[in-house]
Amino acid sequence: MKPQRPSPSPVTDFDIRLLRVFRTVAECGGFSAAEGELGISRSAISLHMGDLEKRLGLKLCKRGRGGFALTEEGREVLQGARRLLAGLEAFRTEVNALHHNLRGELNIGITDTLVSYPQMRITHSLARLKAEGPGVRINIHMDPPGEIARAVLDGRLHVGVVPEVNLPTSVETLALYGEHSSLYCGCEHPLFHAAEPELAELAQWDAVVPSYPLPESGREALAWLTGTATASDREGAAFLILTGAYLGYLPDHQAASWVAEGRLRLLCAGKAGYSTPFVAITRRDRSPHRVLEAFLQVLTEEPSR
């Protein structure tokens, strides 16, 4: 008789906890980076990872002087863990829908600097959601637009707030508002106290060029500049412009406080600038999710001011 293979052990609550730790470590890129996200020490994370590797009989990651990296098996386990945890959250949401009170989680991804937008539409909508469902847990992730779109598609995020630029066709969009960006220089820049320059003069000055996706109007606005530095987000662009060594575009709401403090100057008002439409994105084929639908509803009701 052929020896029978042992039956797989049932997945326990402890296994799920270990998988949550592993997912966080993998997405943060290492043990140290995951400490703040998990709220536990690096040594505790190491113990959890060791327990998971023993239970699975697999080496999930490499760590040492060369840095942190997932093994091939670790990458496959990560994908499976994401599917399992997303399925558990979907189950929790379906059960919560049986209750009168709004409960569950909302995982939302937001690109940088939007908190200073005068309309504060996202802020007000999250406040209304919390008022309607005090038991709702809101988890905010600040990431670049491309990462937010990927996380929405693979189920890590329920909704994202991103520029409407180069979005995949598999997401559904809800228009929020347009964000206007203008050209600025820092108080140490030669143009800060000079006469208003003409557009044709801008090319002689170093400028910071965004490496993140821009609308067509943004790409046209950059044509007047000579890019000698790049920034992956608006926060990075602000750092470089405030050095006084570069010109660059910033959202007007982000720059407003620095202009008021005399640290930035608006250049070529009405001549150099562009608008970026912002949208909320969700998966087109998403499953019913009561908390998400409630949030989208208050977003549509939030007045534009």
PDB file of C-alpha atoms in Angstrom:
ATOM      1  CA  MET A   1       0.000   0.000   0.000  1.00  0.00           C
ATOM      2  CA  LYS A   2       1.153   3.495  -0.824  1.00  0.00           C
ATOM      3  CA  PRO A   3       1.782   5.643   2.223  1.00  0.00           C
ATOM      4  CA  GLN A   4      -0.991   8.168   2.709  1.00  0.00           C
ATOM      5  CA  ARG A   5      -0.080  11.827   2.646  1.00  0.00           C
ATOM      6  CA  PRO A   6      -0.839  13.634   5.900  1.00  0.00           C
ATOM      7  CA  SER A   7      -3.978  15.730   5.797  1.00  0.00           C
ATOM      8  CA  PRO A   8      -3.319  19.486   5.735  1.00  0.00           C
ATOM      9  CA  SER A   9      -3.822  21.166   9.110  1.00  0.00           C
ATOM     10  CA  PRO A  10      -6.720  23.593   9.406  1.00  0.00           C
ATOM     11  CA  VAL A  11      -5.906  27.308   9.245  1.00  0.00           C
ATOM     12  CA  THR A  12      -6.043  28.728  12.765  1.00  0.00           C
ATOM     13  CA  ASP A  13      -6.418  32.253  14.114  1.00  0.00           C
ATOM     14  CA  PHE A  14      -2.705  32.126  14.951  1.00  0.00           C
ATOM     15  CA  ASP A  15      -1.856  31.285  11.324  1.00  0.00           C
ATOM     16  CA  ILE A  16      -3.894  34.272  10.149  1.00  0.00           C
ATOM     17  CA  ARG A  17      -2.102  36.543  12.603  1.00  0.00           C
ATOM     18  CA  LEU A  18       1.274  35.315  11.349  1.00  0.00           C
ATOM     19  CA  LEU A  19       0.204  35.867   7.739  1.00  0.00           C
ATOM     20  CA  ARG A  20      -0.852  39.442   8.565  1.00  0.00           C
ATOM     21  CA  VAL A  21       2.590  40.060  10.070  1.00  0.00           C
ATOM     22  CA  PHE A  22       4.279  38.534   7.012  1.00  0.00           C
ATOM     23  CA  ARG A  23       2.206  40.631   4.602  1.00  0.00           C
ATOM     24  CA  THR A  24       3.069  43.827   6.474  1.00  0.00           C
ATOM     25  CA  VAL A  25       6.790  42.976   6.613  1.00  0.00           C
ATOM     26  CA  ALA A  26       6.822  42.207   2.866  1.00  0.00           C
ATOM     27  CA  GLU A  27       4.943  45.380   1.926  1.00  0.00           C
ATOM     28  CA  CYS A  28       7.108  47.553   4.219  1.00  0.00           C
ATOM     29  CA  GLY A  29      10.290  46.005   2.841  1.00  0.00           C
ATOM     30  CA  GLY A  30      11.794  44.675   6.047  1.00  0.00           C
ATOM     31  CA  PHE A  31      11.504  44.046   9.785  1.00  0.00           C
ATOM     32  CA  SER A  32      12.574  47.518  10.942  1.00  0.00           C
ATOM     33  CA  ALA A  33      10.241  49.317   8.558  1.00  0.00           C
ATOM     34  CA  ALA A  34       7.311  47.178   9.756  1.00  0.00           C
ATOM     35  CA  GLU A  35       7.765  47.948  13.460  1.00  0.00           C
ATOM     36  CA  GLY A  36       5.706  51.142  13.386  1.00  0.00           C
ATOM     37  CA  GLU A  37       3.026  49.654  11.149  1.00  0.00           C
ATOM     38  CA  LEU A  38       2.575  46.575  13.375  1.00  0.00           C
ATOM     39  CA  GLY A  39       3.174  48.240  16.728  1.00  0.00           C
ATOM     40  CA  ILE A  40       5.498  45.460  17.910  1.00  0.00           C
ATOM     41  CA  SER A  41       9.275  45.194  18.286  1.00  0.00           C
ATOM     42  CA  ARG A  42      11.664  43.919  15.648  1.00  0.00           C
ATOM     43  CA  SER A  43      12.518  40.899  17.827  1.00  0.00           C
ATOM     44  CA  ALA A  44       8.808  40.008  18.102  1.00  0.00           C
ATOM     45  CA  ILE A  45       8.443  40.317  14.329  1.00  0.00           C
ATOM     46  CA  SER A  46      11.435  37.999  13.877  1.00  0.00           C
ATOM     47  CA  LEU A  47       9.831  35.413  16.178  1.00  0.00           C
ATOM     48  CA  HIS A  48       6.539  35.594  14.273  1.00  0.00           C
ATOM     49  CA  MET A  49       8.314  35.176  10.938  1.00  0.00           C
ATOM     50  CA  GLY A  50      10.285  32.221  12.291  1.00  0.00           C
ATOM     51  CA  ASP A  51       7.066  30.596  13.515  1.00  0.00           C
ATOM     52  CA  LEU A  52       5.409  31.069  10.120  1.00  0.00           C
ATOM     53  CA  GLU A  53       8.364  29.594   8.224  1.00  0.00           C
ATOM     54  CA  LYS A  54       8.350  26.548  10.551  1.00  0.00           C
ATOM     55  CA  ARG A  55       4.592  26.031  10.161  1.00  0.00           C
ATOM     56  CA  LEU A  56       4.802  26.295   6.370  1.00  0.00           C
ATOM     57  CA  GLY A  57       8.100  24.448   6.025  1.00  0.00           C
ATOM     58  CA  LEU A  58       9.327  27.165   3.669  1.00  0.00           C
ATOM     59  CA  LYS A  59      11.995  29.869   3.674  1.00  0.00           C
ATOM     60  CA  LEU A  60      10.058  33.068   3.003  1.00  0.00           C
ATOM     61  CA  CYS A  61      12.717  35.772   3.037  1.00  0.00           C
ATOM     62  CA  LYS A  62      16.403  36.549   3.112  1.00  0.00           C
ATOM     63  CA  ARG A  63      17.736  39.086   5.553  1.00  0.00           C
ATOM     64  CA  GLY A  64      21.222  40.209   6.390  1.00  0.00           C
ATOM     65  CA  ARG A  65      23.844  42.646   5.223  1.00  0.00           C
ATOM     66  CA  GLY A  66      22.450  42.555   1.716  1.00  0.00           C
ATOM     67  CA  GLY A  67      19.088  43.785   2.950  1.00  0.00           C
ATOM     68  CA  PHE A  68      15.645  42.233   2.984  1.00  0.00           C
ATOM     69  CA  ALA A  69      14.295  40.219   0.049  1.00  0.00           C
ATOM     70  CA  LEU A  70      11.541  37.660  -0.440  1.00  0.00           C
ATOM     71  CA  THR A  71      12.420  34.225  -1.733  1.00  0.00           C
ATOM     72  CA  GLU A  72      10.532  32.819  -4.711  1.00  0.00           C
ATOM     73  CA  GLU A  73       8.407  30.792  -2.271  1.00  0.00           C
ATOM     74  CA  GLY A  74       7.917  33.927  -0.174  1.00  0.00           C
ATOM     75  CA  ARG A  75       6.532  35.838  -3.152  1.00  0.00           C
ATOM     76  CA  GLU A  76       4.052  33.063  -3.861  1.00  0.00           C
ATOM     77  CA  VAL A  77       3.006  32.843  -0.211  1.00  0.00           C
ATOM     78  CA  LEU A  78       2.554  36.635  -0.170  1.00  0.00           C
ATOM     79  CA  GLN A  79       0.121  36.477  -3.089  1.00  0.00           C
ATOM     80  CA  GLY A  80      -1.791  33.665  -1.403  1.00  0.00           C
ATOM     81  CA  ALA A  81      -1.854  35.535   1.912  1.00  0.00           C
ATOM     82  CA  ARG A  82      -3.239  38.640   0.213  1.00  0.00           C
ATOM     83  CA  ARG A  83      -6.023  36.605  -1.367  1.00  0.00           C
ATOM     84  CA  LEU A  84      -6.816  34.872   1.927  1.00  0.00           C
ATOM     85  CA  LEU A  85      -6.856  38.082   3.985  1.00  0.00           C
ATOM     86  CA  ALA A  86      -8.904  39.912   1.355  1.00  0.00           C
ATOM     87  CA  GLY A  87     -11.360  37.010   1.390  1.00  0.00           C
ATOM     88  CA  LEU A  88     -11.603  37.183   5.194  1.00  0.00           C
ATOM     89  CA  GLU A  89     -12.308  40.902   5.032  1.00  0.00           C
ATOM     90  CA  ALA A  90     -14.955  40.302   2.361  1.00  0.00           C
ATOM     91  CA  PHE A  91     -16.547  37.675   4.628  1.00  0.00           C
ATOM     92  CA  ARG A  92     -16.464  40.078   7.568  1.00  0.00           C
ATOM     93  CA  THR A  93     -18.090  42.756   5.434  1.00  0.00           C
ATOM     94  CA  GLU A  94     -20.849  40.384   4.307  1.00  0.00           C
ATOM     95  CA  VAL A  95     -21.566  39.405   7.904  1.00  0.00           C
ATOM     96  CA  ASN A  96     -21.555  43.052   8.978  1.00  0.00           C
ATOM     97  CA  ALA A  97     -24.155  43.768   6.301  1.00  0.00           C
ATOM     98  CA  LEU A  98     -26.541  41.588   8.282  1.00  0.00           C
ATOM     99  CA  HIS A  99     -26.399  44.056  11.143  1.00  0.00           C
ATOM    100  CA  HIS A 100     -28.239  47.351  11.218  1.00  0.00           C
ATOM    101  CA  ASN A 101     -25.185  49.326  12.327  1.00  0.00           C
ATOM    102  CA  LEU A 102     -22.459  50.142   9.825  1.00  0.00           C
ATOM    103  CA  ARG A 103     -19.350  48.148  10.741  1.00  0.00           C
ATOM    104  CA  GLY A 104     -16.181  46.921   9.094  1.00  0.00           C
ATOM    105  CA  GLU A 105     -13.074  48.477   7.576  1.00  0.00           C
ATOM    106  CA  LEU A 106     -12.379  51.053   4.898  1.00  0.00           C
ATOM    107  CA  ASN A 107      -8.889  50.837   3.422  1.00  0.00           C
ATOM    108  CA  ILE A 108      -8.277  54.047   1.501  1.00  0.00           C
ATOM    109  CA  GLY A 109      -5.193  55.179  -0.391  1.00  0.00           C
ATOM    110  CA  ILE A 110      -4.543  58.898  -0.848  1.00  0.00           C
ATOM    111  CA  THR A 111      -1.792  60.639  -2.759  1.00  0.00           C
ATOM    112  CA  ASP A 112       0.283  63.290  -0.989  1.00  0.00           C
ATOM    113  CA  THR A 113      -0.631  66.909   0.035  1.00  0.00           C
ATOM    114  CA  LEU A 114      -4.417  66.700  -0.476  1.00  0.00           C
ATOM    115  CA  VAL A 115      -5.060  67.426   3.203  1.00  0.00           C
ATOM    116  CA  SER A 116      -4.359  71.128   2.523  1.00  0.00           C
ATOM    117  CA  TYR A 117      -6.898  71.367  -0.298  1.00  0.00           C
ATOM    118  CA  PRO A 118      -9.452  74.038   0.760  1.00  0.00           C
ATOM    119  CA  GLN A 119     -12.509  71.923  -0.067  1.00  0.00           C
ATOM    120  CA  MET A 120     -11.286  69.161   2.298  1.00  0.00           C
ATOM    121  CA  ARG A 121     -13.793  66.914   0.565  1.00  0.00           C
ATOM    122  CA  ILE A 122     -12.100  63.675   1.600  1.00  0.00           C
ATOM    123  CA  THR A 123     -11.728  64.857   5.195  1.00  0.00           C
ATOM    124  CA  HIS A 124     -15.391  65.843   5.462  1.00  0.00           C
ATOM    125  CA  SER A 125     -16.547  62.598   3.853  1.00  0.00           C
ATOM    126  CA  LEU A 126     -14.464  60.464   6.221  1.00  0.00           C
ATOM    127  CA  ALA A 127     -15.899  62.432   9.145  1.00  0.00           C
ATOM    128  CA  ARG A 128     -19.438  61.785   7.940  1.00  0.00           C
ATOM    129  CA  LEU A 129     -18.706  58.090   7.435  1.00  0.00           C
ATOM    130  CA  LYS A 130     -17.396  57.820  11.001  1.00  0.00           C
ATOM    131  CA  ALA A 131     -20.469  59.663  12.304  1.00  0.00           C
ATOM    132  CA  GLU A 132     -22.790  57.239  10.486  1.00  0.00           C
ATOM    133  CA  GLY A 133     -20.813  54.186  11.611  1.00  0.00           C
ATOM    134  CA  PRO A 134     -18.891  54.734  14.859  1.00  0.00           C
ATOM    135  CA  GLY A 135     -17.726  51.123  14.659  1.00  0.00           C
ATOM    136  CA  VAL A 136     -16.084  51.599  11.244  1.00  0.00           C
ATOM    137  CA  ARG A 137     -12.282  51.273  11.222  1.00  0.00           C
ATOM    138  CA  ILE A 138     -10.615  53.628   8.725  1.00  0.00           C
ATOM    139  CA  ASN A 139      -7.121  52.742   7.486  1.00  0.00           C
ATOM    140  CA  ILE A 140      -5.375  55.422   5.402  1.00  0.00           C
ATOM    141  CA  HIS A 141      -2.341  54.653   3.239  1.00  0.00           C
ATOM    142  CA  MET A 142      -0.312  57.484   1.665  1.00  0.00           C
ATOM    143  CA  ASP A 143       1.263  56.195  -1.544  1.00  0.00           C
ATOM    144  CA  PRO A 144       2.130  57.277  -5.110  1.00  0.00           C
ATOM    145  CA  PRO A 145      -0.803  57.132  -7.558  1.00  0.00           C
ATOM    146  CA  GLY A 146       0.459  54.051  -9.407  1.00  0.00           C
ATOM    147  CA  GLU A 147       0.832  52.061  -6.202  1.00  0.00           C
ATOM    148  CA  ILE A 148      -2.635  53.110  -5.063  1.00  0.00           C
ATOM    149  CA  ALA A 149      -4.175  51.927  -8.350  1.00  0.00           C
ATOM    150  CA  ARG A 150      -2.392  48.559  -8.076  1.00  0.00           C
ATOM    151  CA  ALA A 151      -3.523  48.138  -4.467  1.00  0.00           C
ATOM    152  CA  VAL A 152      -7.143  48.868  -5.430  1.00  0.00           C
ATOM    153  CA  LEU A 153      -6.985  46.278  -8.192  1.00  0.00           C
ATOM    154  CA  ASP A 154      -5.447  43.521  -6.051  1.00  0.00           C
ATOM    155  CA  GLY A 155      -7.816  44.126  -3.143  1.00  0.00           C
ATOM    156  CA  ARG A 156      -5.424  45.671  -0.624  1.00  0.00           C
ATOM    157  CA  LEU A 157      -7.356  48.962  -0.831  1.00  0.00           C
ATOM    158  CA  HIS A 158     -11.094  49.464  -1.187  1.00  0.00           C
ATOM    159  CA  VAL A 159     -10.798  52.946  -2.699  1.00  0.00           C
ATOM    160  CA  GLY A 160      -8.072  55.350  -3.806  1.00  0.00           C
ATOM    161  CA  VAL A 161      -7.889  59.097  -4.381  1.00  0.00           C
ATOM    162  CA  VAL A 162      -5.525  59.880  -7.261  1.00  0.00           C
ATOM    163  CA  PRO A 163      -5.027  62.161 -10.262  1.00  0.00           C
ATOM    164  CA  GLU A 164      -7.058  61.098 -13.288  1.00  0.00           C
ATOM    165  CA  VAL A 165      -3.919  60.366 -15.305  1.00  0.00           C
ATOM    166  CA  ASN A 166      -2.958  57.035 -16.942  1.00  0.00           C
ATOM    167  CA  LEU A 167      -5.479  55.025 -14.954  1.00  0.00           C
ATOM    168  CA  PRO A 168      -6.130  51.358 -15.842  1.00  0.00           C
ATOM    169  CA  THR A 169      -9.431  50.667 -17.595  1.00  0.00           C
ATOM    170  CA  SER A 170     -10.381  48.161 -14.887  1.00  0.00           C
ATOM    171  CA  VAL A 171     -11.058  50.911 -12.336  1.00  0.00           C
ATOM    172  CA  GLU A 172     -14.226  52.940 -11.940  1.00  0.00           C
ATOM    173  CA  THR A 173     -13.851  56.656 -11.247  1.00  0.00           C
ATOM    174  CA  LEU A 174     -15.825  59.236  -9.296  1.00  0.00           C
ATOM    175  CA  ALA A 175     -14.896  62.849 -10.099  1.00  0.00           C
ATOM    176  CA  LEU A 176     -13.877  64.917  -7.060  1.00  0.00           C
ATOM    177  CA  TYR A 177     -12.275  68.221  -8.051  1.00  0.00           C
ATOM    178  CA  GLY A 178      -9.587  69.900 -10.113  1.00  0.00           C
ATOM    179  CA  GLU A 179      -6.320  70.947  -8.481  1.00  0.00           C
ATOM    180  CA  HIS A 180      -4.509  73.965  -9.951  1.00  0.00           C
ATOM    181  CA  SER A 181      -0.704  74.116  -9.909  1.00  0.00           C
ATOM    182  CA  SER A 182       1.408  77.217 -10.516  1.00  0.00           C
ATOM    183  CA  LEU A 183       5.085  78.008 -10.970  1.00  0.00           C
ATOM    184  CA  TYR A 184       7.061  79.024  -7.872  1.00  0.00           C
ATOM    185  CA  CYS A 185      10.568  79.931  -6.748  1.00  0.00           C
ATOM    186  CA  GLY A 186      12.045  80.077  -3.248  1.00  0.00           C
ATOM    187  CA  CYS A 187      13.073  83.229  -1.384  1.00  0.00           C
ATOM    188  CA  GLU A 188      16.771  82.521  -2.050  1.00  0.00           C
ATOM    189  CA  HIS A 189      16.257  82.336  -5.814  1.00  0.00           C
ATOM    190  CA  PRO A 190      17.441  85.290  -7.968  1.00  0.00           C
ATOM    191  CA  LEU A 191      13.926  85.669  -9.403  1.00  0.00           C
ATOM    192  CA  PHE A 192      12.317  86.142  -5.982  1.00  0.00           C
ATOM    193  CA  HIS A 193      13.013  89.894  -5.900  1.00  0.00           C
ATOM    194  CA  ALA A 194      13.346  90.412  -9.672  1.00  0.00           C
ATOM    195  CA  ALA A 195      10.816  91.791 -12.129  1.00  0.00           C
ATOM    196  CA  GLU A 196       8.211  89.343 -13.394  1.00  0.00           C
ATOM    197  CA  PRO A 197       9.972  87.137 -15.983  1.00  0.00           C
ATOM    198  CA  GLU A 198       8.641  86.287 -19.423  1.00  0.00           C
ATOM    199  CA  LEU A 199       7.947  82.658 -20.212  1.00  0.00           C
ATOM    200  CA  ALA A 200      10.815  82.566 -22.684  1.00  0.00           C
ATOM    201  CA  GLU A 201      13.265  83.558 -19.924  1.00  0.00           C
ATOM    202  CA  LEU A 202      12.417  80.585 -17.694  1.00  0.00           C
ATOM    203  CA  ALA A 203      14.588  78.115 -19.617  1.00  0.00           C
ATOM    204  CA  GLN A 204      17.793  79.732 -18.314  1.00  0.00           C
ATOM    205  CA  TRP A 205      17.000  78.637 -14.750  1.00  0.00           C
ATOM    206  CA  ASP A 206      17.322  75.165 -13.210  1.00  0.00           C
ATOM    207  CA  ALA A 207      13.962  73.548 -12.577  1.00  0.00           C
ATOM    208  CA  VAL A 208      12.566  70.476 -10.851  1.00  0.00           C
ATOM    209  CA  VAL A 209      10.581  68.161 -13.126  1.00  0.00           C
ATOM    210  CA  PRO A 210       8.023  65.705 -11.698  1.00  0.00           C
ATOM    211  CA  SER A 211       8.637  62.027 -12.390  1.00  0.00           C
ATOM    212  CA  TYR A 212       5.006  61.232 -11.489  1.00  0.00           C
ATOM    213  CA  PRO A 213       2.334  61.191 -14.244  1.00  0.00           C
ATOM    214  CA  LEU A 214       0.950  64.568 -15.337  1.00  0.00           C
ATOM    215  CA  PRO A 215      -2.047  65.600 -17.424  1.00  0.00           C
ATOM    216  CA  GLU A 216      -1.358  66.881 -20.926  1.00  0.00           C
ATOM    217  CA  SER A 217      -1.644  70.491 -19.714  1.00  0.00           C
ATOM    218  CA  GLY A 218       1.052  69.761 -17.124  1.00  0.00           C
ATOM    219  CA  ARG A 219       3.417  68.344 -19.719  1.00  0.00           C
ATOM    220  CA  GLU A 220       2.857  71.453 -21.848  1.00  0.00           C
ATOM    221  CA  ALA A 221       3.585  73.725 -18.889  1.00  0.00           C
ATOM    222  CA  LEU A 222       6.917  71.964 -18.307  1.00  0.00           C
ATOM    223  CA  ALA A 223       8.009  72.731 -21.859  1.00  0.00           C
ATOM    224  CA  TRP A 224       9.147  76.208 -20.715  1.00  0.00           C
ATOM    225  CA  LEU A 225      11.508  74.806 -18.084  1.00  0.00           C
ATOM    226  CA  THR A 226      14.968  73.235 -18.069  1.00  0.00           C
ATOM    227  CA  GLY A 227      14.744  70.182 -15.838  1.00  0.00           C
ATOM    228  CA  THR A 228      17.931  69.499 -13.873  1.00  0.00           C
ATOM    229  CA  ALA A 229      16.288  67.674 -10.950  1.00  0.00           C
ATOM    230  CA  THR A 230      13.346  65.300 -10.525  1.00  0.00           C
ATOM    231  CA  ALA A 231      10.834  64.608  -7.771  1.00  0.00           C
ATOM    232  CA  SER A 232       8.681  61.524  -7.313  1.00  0.00           C
ATOM    233  CA  ASP A 233       5.894  63.490  -5.577  1.00  0.00           C
ATOM    234  CA  ARG A 234       4.740  67.023  -4.798  1.00  0.00           C
ATOM    235  CA  GLU A 235       6.354  66.959  -1.343  1.00  0.00           C
ATOM    236  CA  GLY A 236       9.720  66.239  -2.937  1.00  0.00           C
ATOM    237  CA  ALA A 237       9.227  69.059  -5.446  1.00  0.00           C
ATOM    238  CA  ALA A 238       8.494  71.454  -2.568  1.00  0.00           C
ATOM    239  CA  PHE A 239      11.751  70.487  -0.830  1.00  0.00           C
ATOM    240  CA  LEU A 240      13.772  71.338  -3.942  1.00  0.00           C
ATOM    241  CA  ILE A 241      11.950  74.589  -4.726  1.00  0.00           C
ATOM    242  CA  LEU A 242      12.368  75.815  -1.146  1.00  0.00           C
ATOM    243  CA  THR A 243      16.164  75.436  -1.486  1.00  0.00           C
ATOM    244  CA  GLY A 244      16.123  78.485  -3.745  1.00  0.00           C
ATOM    245  CA  ALA A 245      18.052  76.610  -6.419  1.00  0.00           C
ATOM    246  CA  TYR A 246      15.110  75.536  -8.586  1.00  0.00           C
ATOM    247  CA  LEU A 247      11.902  76.707 -10.168  1.00  0.00           C
ATOM    248  CA  GLY A 248       9.008  74.288 -10.098  1.00  0.00           C
ATOM    249  CA  TYR A 249       5.290  73.683 -10.074  1.00  0.00           C
ATOM    250  CA  LEU A 250       3.313  73.132  -6.882  1.00  0.00           C
ATOM    251  CA  PRO A 251      -0.417  72.878  -6.164  1.00  0.00           C
ATOM    252  CA  ASP A 252      -1.565  76.361  -5.109  1.00  0.00           C
ATOM    253  CA  HIS A 253      -3.155  75.052  -1.905  1.00  0.00           C
ATOM    254  CA  GLN A 254       0.119  73.383  -0.927  1.00  0.00           C
ATOM    255  CA  ALA A 255       2.170  76.517  -1.626  1.00  0.00           C
ATOM    256  CA  ALA A 256      -0.240  79.004  -0.003  1.00  0.00           C
ATOM    257  CA  SER A 257       1.226  78.954   3.519  1.00  0.00           C
ATOM    258  CA  TRP A 258       4.808  79.355   2.237  1.00  0.00           C
ATOM    259  CA  VAL A 259       3.735  82.260   0.019  1.00  0.00           C
ATOM    260  CA  ALA A 260       2.098  83.916   3.046  1.00  0.00           C
ATOM    261  CA  GLU A 261       5.323  83.421   5.049  1.00  0.00           C
ATOM    262  CA  GLY A 262       7.411  85.004   2.278  1.00  0.00           C
ATOM    263  CA  ARG A 263       9.249  81.770   1.495  1.00  0.00           C
ATOM    264  CA  LEU A 264       7.815  81.240  -2.014  1.00  0.00           C
ATOM    265  CA  ARG A 265       6.915  83.553  -4.878  1.00  0.00           C
ATOM    266  CA  LEU A 266       4.326  82.836  -7.552  1.00  0.00           C
ATOM    267  CA  LEU A 267       5.779  83.366 -11.048  1.00  0.00           C
ATOM    268  CA  CYS A 268       4.031  84.130 -14.347  1.00  0.00           C
ATOM    269  CA  ALA A 269       0.547  84.092 -12.836  1.00  0.00           C
ATOM    270  CA  GLY A 270      -2.061  83.333 -15.492  1.00  0.00           C
ATOM    271  CA  LYS A 271       0.624  82.300 -17.985  1.00  0.00           C
ATOM    272  CA  ALA A 272       2.297  79.243 -16.430  1.00  0.00           C
ATOM    273  CA  GLY A 273       0.067  76.712 -14.720  1.00  0.00           C
ATOM    274  CA  TYR A 274      -2.107  73.672 -15.188  1.00  0.00           C
ATOM    275  CA  SER A 275      -5.019  71.823 -13.612  1.00  0.00           C
ATOM    276  CA  THR A 276      -5.092  68.165 -12.541  1.00  0.00           C
ATOM    277  CA  PRO A 277      -8.438  66.376 -12.133  1.00  0.00           C
ATOM    278  CA  PHE A 278      -8.660  64.158  -9.043  1.00  0.00           C
ATOM    279  CA  VAL A 279     -10.939  61.132  -8.769  1.00  0.00           C
ATOM    280  CA  ALA A 280     -11.845  58.361  -6.361  1.00  0.00           C
ATOM    281  CA  ILE A 281     -11.144  54.949  -7.906  1.00  0.00           C
ATOM    282  CA  THR A 282     -12.617  51.519  -7.152  1.00  0.00           C
ATOM    283  CA  ARG A 283     -12.530  48.163  -8.931  1.00  0.00           C
ATOM    284  CA  ARG A 284     -15.183  47.869 -11.626  1.00  0.00           C
ATOM    285  CA  ASP A 285     -15.846  44.255 -10.640  1.00  0.00           C
ATOM    286  CA  ARG A 286     -15.816  44.884  -6.882  1.00  0.00           C
ATOM    287  CA  SER A 287     -17.957  42.791  -4.576  1.00  0.00           C
ATOM    288  CA  PRO A 288     -20.642  44.502  -2.475  1.00  0.00           C
ATOM    289  CA  HIS A 289     -19.026  46.292   0.456  1.00  0.00           C
ATOM    290  CA  ARG A 290     -21.342  48.189   2.744  1.00  0.00           C
ATOM    291  CA  VAL A 291     -18.730  50.534   4.240  1.00  0.00           C
ATOM    292  CA  LEU A 292     -17.271  51.381   0.832  1.00  0.00           C
ATOM    293  CA  GLU A 293     -20.682  52.086  -0.669  1.00  0.00           C
ATOM    294  CA  ALA A 294     -21.534  54.342   2.279  1.00  0.00           C
ATOM    295  CA  PHE A 295     -18.281  56.277   1.783  1.00  0.00           C
ATOM    296  CA  LEU A 296     -18.866  56.674  -1.961  1.00  0.00           C
ATOM    297  CA  GLN A 297     -22.375  57.905  -1.219  1.00  0.00           C
ATOM    298  CA  VAL A 298     -21.188  60.668   1.121  1.00  0.00           C
ATOM    299  CA  LEU A 299     -18.519  61.597  -1.427  1.00  0.00           C
ATOM    300  CA  THR A 300     -21.204  62.235  -4.041  1.00  0.00           C
ATOM    301  CA  GLU A 301     -23.235  64.268  -1.551  1.00  0.00           C
ATOM    302  CA  GLU A 302     -20.334  66.401  -0.368  1.00  0.00           C
ATOM    303  CA  PRO A 303     -20.819  69.905  -1.847  1.00  0.00           C
ATOM    304  CA  SER A 304     -17.974  71.511  -3.781  1.00  0.00           C
ATOM    305  CA  ARG A 305     -16.870  74.756  -2.152  1.00  0.00           C
TER     306      ARG A 305
END
